[in-house]
Amino acid sequence: MKVSVKTPATIANLGPGFDSFGLALPLYNIVSVEETVLPGSGIEINIINEKNNEENNIADVPTDKNNIVYKAIELLHNFIGQSPNELKITIKTQIPISRGLGSSASVIVGGLIAANELLGRPADEKVLMSIATEIEGHPDNITPAFVGGMTMASWEEDGSIFYRKLPWHDDWKLMVCIPDYELNTEISRSVLPKEVALKDAVFNLKRSAMFIDALYNQDDELLKLALKDKLHQPYREKLVPGLSDIIKNLKHTNGVLGAVLCGAGPSVLVIYNGVGASEIKETVTETWNYFNVKSTFLNLPIEKQGAQIL
Ligand code: HSE
């Protein structure tokens, strides 16, 4: 038996909500898991890039027992007191890797839901989210990958995930600006301080509160104020040259509500109210050109649906 699961890309943080806020995008990875008789180590992992439909063992992505999808499936088996049998895992990717678009969360969630189906659903959403977060290290991409839409999530001290779906105003459009280089999340987290100044914590606390109120009240002006951060973006600037210039240069562009780093970067998300798309692209292209960075753009709505079994 084979189970396939389609899971959306995600963007985490959204400015002030470091490791908490996330939203889903209509761009997908499909993970298929099947139990089969295999020679050798007993696992086979194939990664296929959907763009060119080639078997593409993307460099740096392990295809052995160190693969994150396998590790997640192994944790699920351990949860029910078993070890995985021989498994064939196929990952069809549409989501660019190491660009801050939640590709790892997407495959972890897809693999776990598929394996859980194969096992006869021993784990509920709560358990699957906890296992996924244990592998990923933070819940902000995992949660919208599971349930879609805009979410806030907390990895509680007992290992459980507490989350809520938040409203998203249909008029708020997303322009995802993707630079032509990858940034590993581990490296991007390594530049963050272990402790932050109280005034910076308070700055983000206020912005997170404003963000949620702006979402519930569809308040453009409050969202503009809210889309700011002092906990991670300033430290990541050296890994994402041009980030603060893009934010500054877009500030007075008609229709722009704000620009933030996508997760750990290096992509940048511009939230705008539907006008000025070409001006946004032009400004970002020119700003990154100055830093010798080429860019591509995805103009996408939010994905309201989460992971789906195909
Ligand atoms: N909240 C995480 C970070 C997201 O900023 O490191 C990583 O995708």
PDB file of N, CA and C in Angstrom, residues 36-83:
ATOM      1  N   THR A  36       7.509  -1.805   1.381  1.00  0.00           N
ATOM      2  CA  THR A  36       7.854  -2.668   0.257  1.00  0.00           C
ATOM      3  C   THR A  36       9.085  -3.492   0.630  1.00  0.00           C
ATOM      4  N   VAL A  37       9.389  -4.485  -0.178  1.00  0.00           N
ATOM      5  CA  VAL A  37      10.579  -5.303   0.096  1.00  0.00           C
ATOM      6  C   VAL A  37      11.742  -4.680  -0.656  1.00  0.00           C
ATOM      7  N   LEU A  38      12.770  -4.285   0.104  1.00  0.00           N
ATOM      8  CA  LEU A  38      13.891  -3.599  -0.515  1.00  0.00           C
ATOM      9  C   LEU A  38      15.203  -4.281  -0.134  1.00  0.00           C
ATOM     10  N   PRO A  39      16.146  -4.313  -1.045  1.00  0.00           N
ATOM     11  CA  PRO A  39      17.455  -4.866  -0.685  1.00  0.00           C
ATOM     12  C   PRO A  39      18.257  -3.855   0.139  1.00  0.00           C
ATOM     13  N   GLY A  40      19.333  -4.255   0.741  1.00  0.00           N
ATOM     14  CA  GLY A  40      20.247  -3.331   1.423  1.00  0.00           C
ATOM     15  C   GLY A  40      19.695  -2.826   2.724  1.00  0.00           C
ATOM     16  N   SER A  41      19.767  -1.494   2.909  1.00  0.00           N
ATOM     17  CA  SER A  41      19.454  -0.891   4.209  1.00  0.00           C
ATOM     18  C   SER A  41      17.968  -0.949   4.549  1.00  0.00           C
ATOM     19  N   GLY A  42      17.139  -1.267   3.567  1.00  0.00           N
ATOM     20  CA  GLY A  42      15.712  -1.348   3.859  1.00  0.00           C
ATOM     21  C   GLY A  42      14.977  -0.046   3.661  1.00  0.00           C
ATOM     22  N   ILE A  43      15.687   0.999   3.205  1.00  0.00           N
ATOM     23  CA  ILE A  43      14.938   2.206   2.839  1.00  0.00           C
ATOM     24  C   ILE A  43      15.415   2.726   1.491  1.00  0.00           C
ATOM     25  N   GLU A  44      14.475   3.318   0.790  1.00  0.00           N
ATOM     26  CA  GLU A  44      14.829   3.951  -0.488  1.00  0.00           C
ATOM     27  C   GLU A  44      14.157   5.311  -0.485  1.00  0.00           C
ATOM     28  N   ILE A  45      14.943   6.345  -0.711  1.00  0.00           N
ATOM     29  CA  ILE A  45      14.365   7.695  -0.722  1.00  0.00           C
ATOM     30  C   ILE A  45      14.698   8.354  -2.059  1.00  0.00           C
ATOM     31  N   ASN A  46      13.685   8.737  -2.788  1.00  0.00           N
ATOM     32  CA  ASN A  46      13.891   9.402  -4.080  1.00  0.00           C
ATOM     33  C   ASN A  46      13.329  10.819  -4.005  1.00  0.00           C
ATOM     34  N   ILE A  47      14.105  11.750  -4.525  1.00  0.00           N
ATOM     35  CA  ILE A  47      13.639  13.145  -4.529  1.00  0.00           C
ATOM     36  C   ILE A  47      13.521  13.594  -5.981  1.00  0.00           C
ATOM     37  N   ILE A  48      12.339  13.990  -6.362  1.00  0.00           N
ATOM     38  CA  ILE A  48      12.099  14.376  -7.756  1.00  0.00           C
ATOM     39  C   ILE A  48      11.703  15.841  -7.814  1.00  0.00           C
ATOM     40  N   ASN A  49      12.462  16.582  -8.578  1.00  0.00           N
ATOM     41  CA  ASN A  49      12.145  17.999  -8.737  1.00  0.00           C
ATOM     42  C   ASN A  49      11.023  18.131  -9.764  1.00  0.00           C
ATOM     43  N   GLU A  50       9.885  18.582  -9.324  1.00  0.00           N
ATOM     44  CA  GLU A  50       8.695  18.636 -10.199  1.00  0.00           C
ATOM     45  C   GLU A  50       8.871  19.580 -11.380  1.00  0.00           C
ATOM     46  N   LYS A  51       9.786  20.526 -11.239  1.00  0.00           N
ATOM     47  CA  LYS A  51       9.982  21.516 -12.307  1.00  0.00           C
ATOM     48  C   LYS A  51      10.449  20.844 -13.590  1.00  0.00           C
ATOM     49  N   ASN A  52      11.492  19.991 -13.470  1.00  0.00           N
ATOM     50  CA  ASN A  52      12.012  19.365 -14.687  1.00  0.00           C
ATOM     51  C   ASN A  52      11.737  17.869 -14.711  1.00  0.00           C
ATOM     52  N   ASN A  53      10.995  17.419 -13.703  1.00  0.00           N
ATOM     53  CA  ASN A  53      10.605  16.024 -13.600  1.00  0.00           C
ATOM     54  C   ASN A  53      11.791  15.053 -13.633  1.00  0.00           C
ATOM     55  N   GLU A  54      12.946  15.562 -13.235  1.00  0.00           N
ATOM     56  CA  GLU A  54      14.127  14.695 -13.207  1.00  0.00           C
ATOM     57  C   GLU A  54      14.323  14.158 -11.814  1.00  0.00           C
ATOM     58  N   GLU A  55      14.887  12.965 -11.755  1.00  0.00           N
ATOM     59  CA  GLU A  55      15.265  12.443 -10.446  1.00  0.00           C
ATOM     60  C   GLU A  55      16.448  13.287 -10.006  1.00  0.00           C
ATOM     61  N   ASN A  56      16.286  13.960  -8.936  1.00  0.00           N
ATOM     62  CA  ASN A  56      17.261  14.992  -8.614  1.00  0.00           C
ATOM     63  C   ASN A  56      17.608  14.884  -7.140  1.00  0.00           C
ATOM     64  N   ASN A  57      18.636  14.113  -6.837  1.00  0.00           N
ATOM     65  CA  ASN A  57      19.017  13.979  -5.440  1.00  0.00           C
ATOM     66  C   ASN A  57      19.716  15.252  -5.006  1.00  0.00           C
ATOM     67  N   ILE A  58      18.891  16.215  -4.644  1.00  0.00           N
ATOM     68  CA  ILE A  58      19.351  17.553  -4.350  1.00  0.00           C
ATOM     69  C   ILE A  58      20.518  17.482  -3.357  1.00  0.00           C
ATOM     70  N   ALA A  59      21.622  18.102  -3.742  1.00  0.00           N
ATOM     71  CA  ALA A  59      22.832  18.060  -2.917  1.00  0.00           C
ATOM     72  C   ALA A  59      22.480  18.456  -1.486  1.00  0.00           C
ATOM     73  N   ASP A  60      23.127  17.858  -0.530  1.00  0.00           N
ATOM     74  CA  ASP A  60      22.935  18.160   0.894  1.00  0.00           C
ATOM     75  C   ASP A  60      21.666  17.562   1.489  1.00  0.00           C
ATOM     76  N   VAL A  61      20.779  17.008   0.675  1.00  0.00           N
ATOM     77  CA  VAL A  61      19.589  16.379   1.261  1.00  0.00           C
ATOM     78  C   VAL A  61      19.873  14.877   1.367  1.00  0.00           C
ATOM     79  N   PRO A  62      20.034  14.361   2.596  1.00  0.00           N
ATOM     80  CA  PRO A  62      20.380  12.942   2.731  1.00  0.00           C
ATOM     81  C   PRO A  62      19.251  12.027   2.239  1.00  0.00           C
ATOM     82  N   THR A  63      19.644  10.913   1.644  1.00  0.00           N
ATOM     83  CA  THR A  63      18.642   9.954   1.180  1.00  0.00           C
ATOM     84  C   THR A  63      18.818   8.629   1.923  1.00  0.00           C
ATOM     85  N   ASP A  64      19.345   8.731   3.149  1.00  0.00           N
ATOM     86  CA  ASP A  64      19.473   7.532   3.986  1.00  0.00           C
ATOM     87  C   ASP A  64      18.696   7.774   5.284  1.00  0.00           C
ATOM     88  N   LYS A  65      19.069   7.033   6.340  1.00  0.00           N
ATOM     89  CA  LYS A  65      18.297   7.165   7.577  1.00  0.00           C
ATOM     90  C   LYS A  65      18.448   8.531   8.249  1.00  0.00           C
ATOM     91  N   ASN A  66      19.310   9.389   7.712  1.00  0.00           N
ATOM     92  CA  ASN A  66      19.432  10.753   8.244  1.00  0.00           C
ATOM     93  C   ASN A  66      18.439  11.710   7.608  1.00  0.00           C
ATOM     94  N   ASN A  67      17.685  11.216   6.644  1.00  0.00           N
ATOM     95  CA  ASN A  67      16.687  12.075   6.000  1.00  0.00           C
ATOM     96  C   ASN A  67      15.607  12.474   7.022  1.00  0.00           C
ATOM     97  N   ILE A  68      15.207  13.746   7.028  1.00  0.00           N
ATOM     98  CA  ILE A  68      14.259  14.228   8.042  1.00  0.00           C
ATOM     99  C   ILE A  68      12.898  13.533   7.953  1.00  0.00           C
ATOM    100  N   VAL A  69      12.500  13.149   6.741  1.00  0.00           N
ATOM    101  CA  VAL A  69      11.206  12.464   6.606  1.00  0.00           C
ATOM    102  C   VAL A  69      11.306  11.090   7.272  1.00  0.00           C
ATOM    103  N   TYR A  70      12.407  10.408   7.001  1.00  0.00           N
ATOM    104  CA  TYR A  70      12.594   9.093   7.625  1.00  0.00           C
ATOM    105  C   TYR A  70      12.652   9.231   9.156  1.00  0.00           C
ATOM    106  N   LYS A  71      13.408  10.242   9.615  1.00  0.00           N
ATOM    107  CA  LYS A  71      13.544  10.436  11.073  1.00  0.00           C
ATOM    108  C   LYS A  71      12.184  10.672  11.729  1.00  0.00           C
ATOM    109  N   ALA A  72      11.345  11.462  11.055  1.00  0.00           N
ATOM    110  CA  ALA A  72      10.007  11.744  11.600  1.00  0.00           C
ATOM    111  C   ALA A  72       9.176  10.462  11.643  1.00  0.00           C
ATOM    112  N   ILE A  73       9.266   9.677  10.565  1.00  0.00           N
ATOM    113  CA  ILE A  73       8.492   8.428  10.501  1.00  0.00           C
ATOM    114  C   ILE A  73       8.991   7.455  11.583  1.00  0.00           C
ATOM    115  N   GLU A  74      10.301   7.469  11.802  1.00  0.00           N
ATOM    116  CA  GLU A  74      10.871   6.602  12.837  1.00  0.00           C
ATOM    117  C   GLU A  74      10.326   6.987  14.225  1.00  0.00           C
ATOM    118  N   LEU A  75      10.226   8.305  14.486  1.00  0.00           N
ATOM    119  CA  LEU A  75       9.675   8.768  15.776  1.00  0.00           C
ATOM    120  C   LEU A  75       8.221   8.339  15.941  1.00  0.00           C
ATOM    121  N   LEU A  76       7.483   8.388  14.835  1.00  0.00           N
ATOM    122  CA  LEU A  76       6.078   7.967  14.894  1.00  0.00           C
ATOM    123  C   LEU A  76       5.994   6.475  15.249  1.00  0.00           C
ATOM    124  N   HIS A  77       6.842   5.667  14.612  1.00  0.00           N
ATOM    125  CA  HIS A  77       6.858   4.234  14.937  1.00  0.00           C
ATOM    126  C   HIS A  77       7.247   4.022  16.402  1.00  0.00           C
ATOM    127  N   ASN A  78       8.254   4.780  16.861  1.00  0.00           N
ATOM    128  CA  ASN A  78       8.673   4.649  18.269  1.00  0.00           C
ATOM    129  C   ASN A  78       7.522   4.975  19.216  1.00  0.00           C
ATOM    130  N   PHE A  79       6.717   5.962  18.823  1.00  0.00           N
ATOM    131  CA  PHE A  79       5.564   6.368  19.647  1.00  0.00           C
ATOM    132  C   PHE A  79       4.621   5.193  19.897  1.00  0.00           C
ATOM    133  N   ILE A  80       4.529   4.285  18.902  1.00  0.00           N
ATOM    134  CA  ILE A  80       3.648   3.120  19.106  1.00  0.00           C
ATOM    135  C   ILE A  80       4.460   1.856  19.434  1.00  0.00           C
ATOM    136  N   GLY A  81       5.723   2.089  19.831  1.00  0.00           N
ATOM    137  CA  GLY A  81       6.549   0.973  20.287  1.00  0.00           C
ATOM    138  C   GLY A  81       7.037   0.068  19.178  1.00  0.00           C
ATOM    139  N   GLN A  82       7.195   0.622  17.975  1.00  0.00           N
ATOM    140  CA  GLN A  82       7.687  -0.185  16.848  1.00  0.00           C
ATOM    141  C   GLN A  82       8.890   0.498  16.190  1.00  0.00           C
ATOM    142  N   SER A  83       9.476  -0.196  15.222  1.00  0.00           N
ATOM    143  CA  SER A  83      10.501   0.404  14.354  1.00  0.00           C
ATOM    144  C   SER A  83       9.977   0.291  12.927  1.00  0.00           C
TER     145      SER A  83
END
